[in-house]
Coordinates of C-alpha atoms in Angstrom, one line a residue:
M22 CA -63.9 16.7 15.8
H23 CA -64.6 20.4 16.3
T24 CA -62.4 23.1 14.7
V25 CA -61.8 26.3 16.6
P26 CA -61.7 29.3 14.2
T27 CA -58.4 31.1 14.3
Y28 CA -59.9 34.5 13.4
L29 CA -63.1 36.2 14.4
S30 CA -63.9 36.6 10.7
D31 CA -64.0 32.8 10.4
L32 CA -67.0 32.5 12.8
F33 CA -70.1 31.2 11.0
A34 CA -72.2 34.1 12.1
T35 CA -69.6 36.6 10.8
K36 CA -68.7 34.8 7.6
F37 CA -72.2 34.2 6.4
R38 CA -73.9 37.3 7.8
S39 CA -76.3 39.0 5.4
D40 CA -75.5 42.4 4.1
I41 CA -78.1 44.5 5.8
R42 CA -77.5 47.5 3.4
K43 CA -78.0 45.2 0.4
D44 CA -81.2 43.7 1.9
E45 CA -82.6 46.9 3.3
H46 CA -85.7 46.7 1.1
L47 CA -86.6 43.4 2.8
Y48 CA -87.1 45.1 6.1
H49 CA -90.5 46.6 6.9
D50 CA -91.6 49.4 9.1
P51 CA -94.6 48.0 11.2
F52 CA -96.0 51.5 11.7
N53 CA -96.0 52.3 8.0
D54 CA -97.4 48.9 7.2
E55 CA -100.3 49.5 9.5
L56 CA -100.9 52.9 7.8
I57 CA -101.1 51.2 4.4
R58 CA -103.4 48.5 5.7
L59 CA -105.8 51.0 7.2
Q60 CA -105.6 53.2 4.1
L61 CA -104.3 56.1 6.2
D62 CA -101.1 56.6 4.2
T63 CA -102.7 57.9 1.1
S64 CA -105.7 59.7 2.6
H65 CA -105.7 63.4 2.2
V66 CA -107.4 63.8 5.6
T67 CA -104.7 62.5 7.8
K68 CA -100.9 62.9 8.3
T69 CA -98.3 61.4 10.5
G70 CA -96.1 63.5 12.8
S71 CA -93.7 63.1 15.7
A72 CA -95.2 63.4 19.2
L73 CA -91.8 63.7 20.9
A74 CA -91.8 67.5 20.8
V75 CA -95.3 67.6 22.4
N76 CA -94.8 64.8 25.0
R77 CA -91.2 65.6 26.0
G78 CA -90.6 63.9 29.3
L79 CA -94.0 62.1 29.2
P80 CA -93.5 59.0 27.0
R81 CA -97.2 57.9 27.0
Y82 CA -97.5 58.1 23.2
P83 CA -95.5 56.3 20.5
K84 CA -92.9 58.2 18.5
Y85 CA -95.3 58.9 15.7
C86 CA -99.0 59.7 15.8
V87 CA -101.7 60.2 13.2
V88 CA -103.8 63.4 13.2
P89 CA -106.0 65.2 10.7
S90 CA -104.0 66.8 7.9
T91 CA -105.6 70.2 8.5
I92 CA -104.1 70.5 12.0
T93 CA -100.7 72.2 12.4
N94 CA -98.0 71.2 14.8
G95 CA -98.6 74.4 16.7
E96 CA -102.2 73.5 17.2
I97 CA -101.2 70.0 18.4
R98 CA -99.0 71.5 21.1
E99 CA -101.7 73.8 22.3
A100 CA -104.3 71.1 22.3
A101 CA -102.0 68.9 24.3
K102 CA -101.9 71.5 27.0
F103 CA -105.6 71.1 27.4
R104 CA -105.6 67.3 27.8
S105 CA -104.5 65.2 30.8
Y106 CA -100.9 63.9 30.5
K107 CA -100.7 66.0 27.3
Q108 CA -102.5 63.3 25.4
F109 CA -103.9 65.2 22.4
P110 CA -106.5 63.5 20.2
T111 CA -104.8 61.0 17.9
I112 CA -106.3 58.6 15.3
V113 CA -105.6 55.0 16.1
W114 CA -107.8 53.0 13.7
R115 CA -109.9 53.4 10.6
H116 CA -112.9 51.3 9.5
I117 CA -113.4 50.3 5.9
N118 CA -116.4 52.7 5.9
G119 CA -114.1 55.6 6.8
A120 CA -115.2 56.0 10.4
I121 CA -112.3 56.6 12.8
I122 CA -111.4 55.6 16.4
A123 CA -109.4 58.2 18.2
G124 CA -108.0 58.3 21.7
A125 CA -107.0 61.2 24.0
G126 CA -106.6 62.2 27.6
Q127 CA -109.6 63.7 29.2
P128 CA -110.0 67.5 28.9
E129 CA -108.7 69.3 31.9
V130 CA -111.8 71.4 32.6
S131 CA -113.4 72.7 35.7
W132 CA -116.2 75.1 36.5
S133 CA -114.1 77.9 35.3
P134 CA -114.8 79.0 31.7
R135 CA -111.5 77.6 30.3
R136 CA -111.5 76.7 26.6
S137 CA -109.0 75.5 24.0
K138 CA -109.8 76.5 20.5
E139 CA -107.1 74.3 19.2
D140 CA -108.6 71.2 20.9
E141 CA -112.0 72.1 19.6
N142 CA -110.5 72.4 16.1
M143 CA -108.9 69.0 16.4
I144 CA -112.2 67.4 17.3
Q145 CA -114.0 69.1 14.4
A146 CA -111.2 68.0 12.1
I147 CA -111.7 64.4 13.1
I148 CA -115.4 64.8 12.3
N149 CA -114.7 66.4 8.9
S150 CA -112.2 63.7 8.0
C151 CA -115.1 61.2 7.5
E152 CA -116.8 62.9 4.6
K153 CA -119.0 59.9 3.7
N154 CA -120.2 59.2 7.2
S155 CA -122.2 60.8 10.0
N156 CA -121.3 64.4 10.6
R157 CA -121.3 63.8 14.3
I158 CA -118.7 62.2 16.6
F159 CA -119.5 60.0 19.6
I160 CA -117.4 60.7 22.6
V161 CA -117.0 57.9 25.1
H162 CA -115.8 59.0 28.6
A163 CA -114.7 55.9 30.6
G164 CA -115.2 57.5 33.9
S165 CA -118.2 58.6 35.9
D166 CA -120.6 61.4 35.1
D167 CA -118.7 64.7 35.2
P168 CA -120.7 67.9 35.0
A169 CA -117.7 69.9 33.9
I170 CA -116.9 67.6 31.0
K171 CA -120.6 67.5 30.0
N172 CA -120.7 71.3 30.1
Y173 CA -117.6 71.7 28.0
A174 CA -118.7 69.1 25.4
K175 CA -121.3 71.7 24.4
H176 CA -118.4 73.6 22.7
Y177 CA -118.0 70.7 20.3
R178 CA -120.4 71.5 17.5
D179 CA -121.3 68.0 16.4
C180 CA -120.8 65.5 19.2
D181 CA -122.7 63.2 21.5
L182 CA -121.2 62.3 24.9
E183 CA -121.7 59.2 27.0
F184 CA -120.2 58.3 30.4
K185 CA -119.4 54.7 31.0
N186 CA -118.8 54.8 34.8
L187 CA -115.9 52.3 34.7
P188 CA -114.2 51.8 38.0
G189 CA -110.8 53.4 38.6
I190 CA -107.5 51.6 38.6
N191 CA -107.4 51.3 42.4
V192 CA -110.8 49.6 42.5
V193 CA -109.8 47.2 39.6
S194 CA -106.5 46.4 41.3
R195 CA -108.2 45.6 44.6
S196 CA -110.7 43.4 42.7
G197 CA -107.8 41.6 41.0
R198 CA -106.0 40.9 44.3
M199 CA -109.2 39.5 45.8
L200 CA -109.6 37.3 42.7
C201 CA -106.1 35.9 43.1
A202 CA -106.6 35.2 46.8
I203 CA -109.4 32.8 46.1
N204 CA -108.3 29.1 46.2
S205 CA -110.7 27.2 44.0
T206 CA -109.6 23.8 45.3
K207 CA -110.1 24.7 49.0
C208 CA -112.9 27.2 48.8
E209 CA -116.4 25.8 49.5
N210 CA -118.3 28.9 48.3
W211 CA -116.0 29.6 45.4
F212 CA -118.6 31.1 43.1
S213 CA -120.0 33.4 45.8
K214 CA -116.5 34.6 46.6
L215 CA -115.9 35.2 42.9
I216 CA -119.0 37.4 42.7
S217 CA -117.9 39.3 45.7
T218 CA -114.7 40.4 44.0
H219 CA -116.7 42.3 41.4
W220 CA -114.2 41.1 38.8
L221 CA -116.9 39.8 36.4
Q222 CA -118.8 43.0 36.8
N223 CA -115.7 45.0 35.9
L224 CA -115.1 42.9 32.8
S225 CA -118.7 43.2 31.8
A226 CA -118.6 47.0 32.0
L227 CA -115.4 47.2 30.0
I228 CA -116.8 44.9 27.2
E229 CA -120.0 46.9 27.2
A230 CA -118.1 50.1 26.6
A231 CA -116.1 48.5 23.8
C232 CA -119.4 47.3 22.2
C233 CA -120.7 50.8 22.3
V234 CA -117.7 51.9 20.2
V235 CA -118.2 49.0 17.8
T236 CA -121.9 49.9 17.3
N237 CA -121.2 53.5 16.5
I238 CA -118.4 52.7 14.1
D239 CA -119.9 49.7 12.3
E240 CA -123.6 50.3 12.3
D241 CA -123.9 54.1 12.6
N242 CA -120.8 54.9 10.5
R243 CA -119.8 57.5 13.1
S244 CA -116.3 58.2 14.4
V245 CA -115.6 57.7 18.1
L246 CA -113.3 59.5 20.5
V247 CA -112.4 57.6 23.7
H248 CA -110.9 59.1 26.8
G249 CA -110.6 58.0 30.4
S250 CA -110.8 59.5 33.8
N251 CA -107.3 60.7 34.5
S252 CA -105.9 57.3 33.4
E253 CA -104.9 56.1 30.0
Y254 CA -105.4 52.4 30.8
Q255 CA -109.2 52.6 30.4
T256 CA -108.8 54.3 27.0
S257 CA -106.4 51.7 25.7
Q258 CA -108.5 48.8 27.0
I259 CA -111.7 50.1 25.4
I260 CA -110.0 50.9 22.0
T261 CA -108.1 47.6 21.9
L262 CA -111.2 45.5 22.6
A263 CA -113.2 47.5 20.0
K264 CA -110.4 46.9 17.4
I265 CA -110.4 43.2 18.1
M266 CA -114.2 43.0 17.6
L267 CA -114.1 45.1 14.4
D268 CA -111.0 44.0 12.6
P269 CA -110.4 40.4 11.6
Y270 CA -106.7 41.2 11.2
Y271 CA -106.2 41.1 14.9

């Protein structure tokens, strides 16, 4: 026999609810937990700050980002103007050896002599934040060889630049559609058709780019900055794969 409660306060979920205010200390902030795990919370070389004021109307970054502690909010805003989609360099992971992985939008440069002192200061601050490691940063550009980016990289005093020539999102999307169109149960030359989609080649190139990040971080003790070619998806894919390879936590 079931009893229908007379009052809303008699409902089980209401009557036996936990007092959130009393148990507030039991709730964790995932962002802060990750800072503690990566030892970025107590480090004097980094700080956390809100990205909302910089990326207003462009929600491509989370609410809070980690940047070198020597960089002011004003410098962040100016550096953001120099990066595609206002994606200023932000620290996303830290190795136990102190080397850092950072991500950003690609610099918006051309053959004109445009420079951003604030952006250059942010890159140098990332290099300086790894006092016990290499005094050079390795920049991975996911796109094809760009003479303008190569020329501008000379303004970063201690950096090495490498282009990974990853295909653009339109090429990858077309490759994915071709892959989905293959019916393995009815296709006689399934493997040949798989090769023709270039899907495996795309995956191989992406993994190779991530391995390049891993080698520089883990073996060379050198921080890495990753940016894509007018698209943030390449940056996030490379960084995510590198973090999975480097960090048993994931």
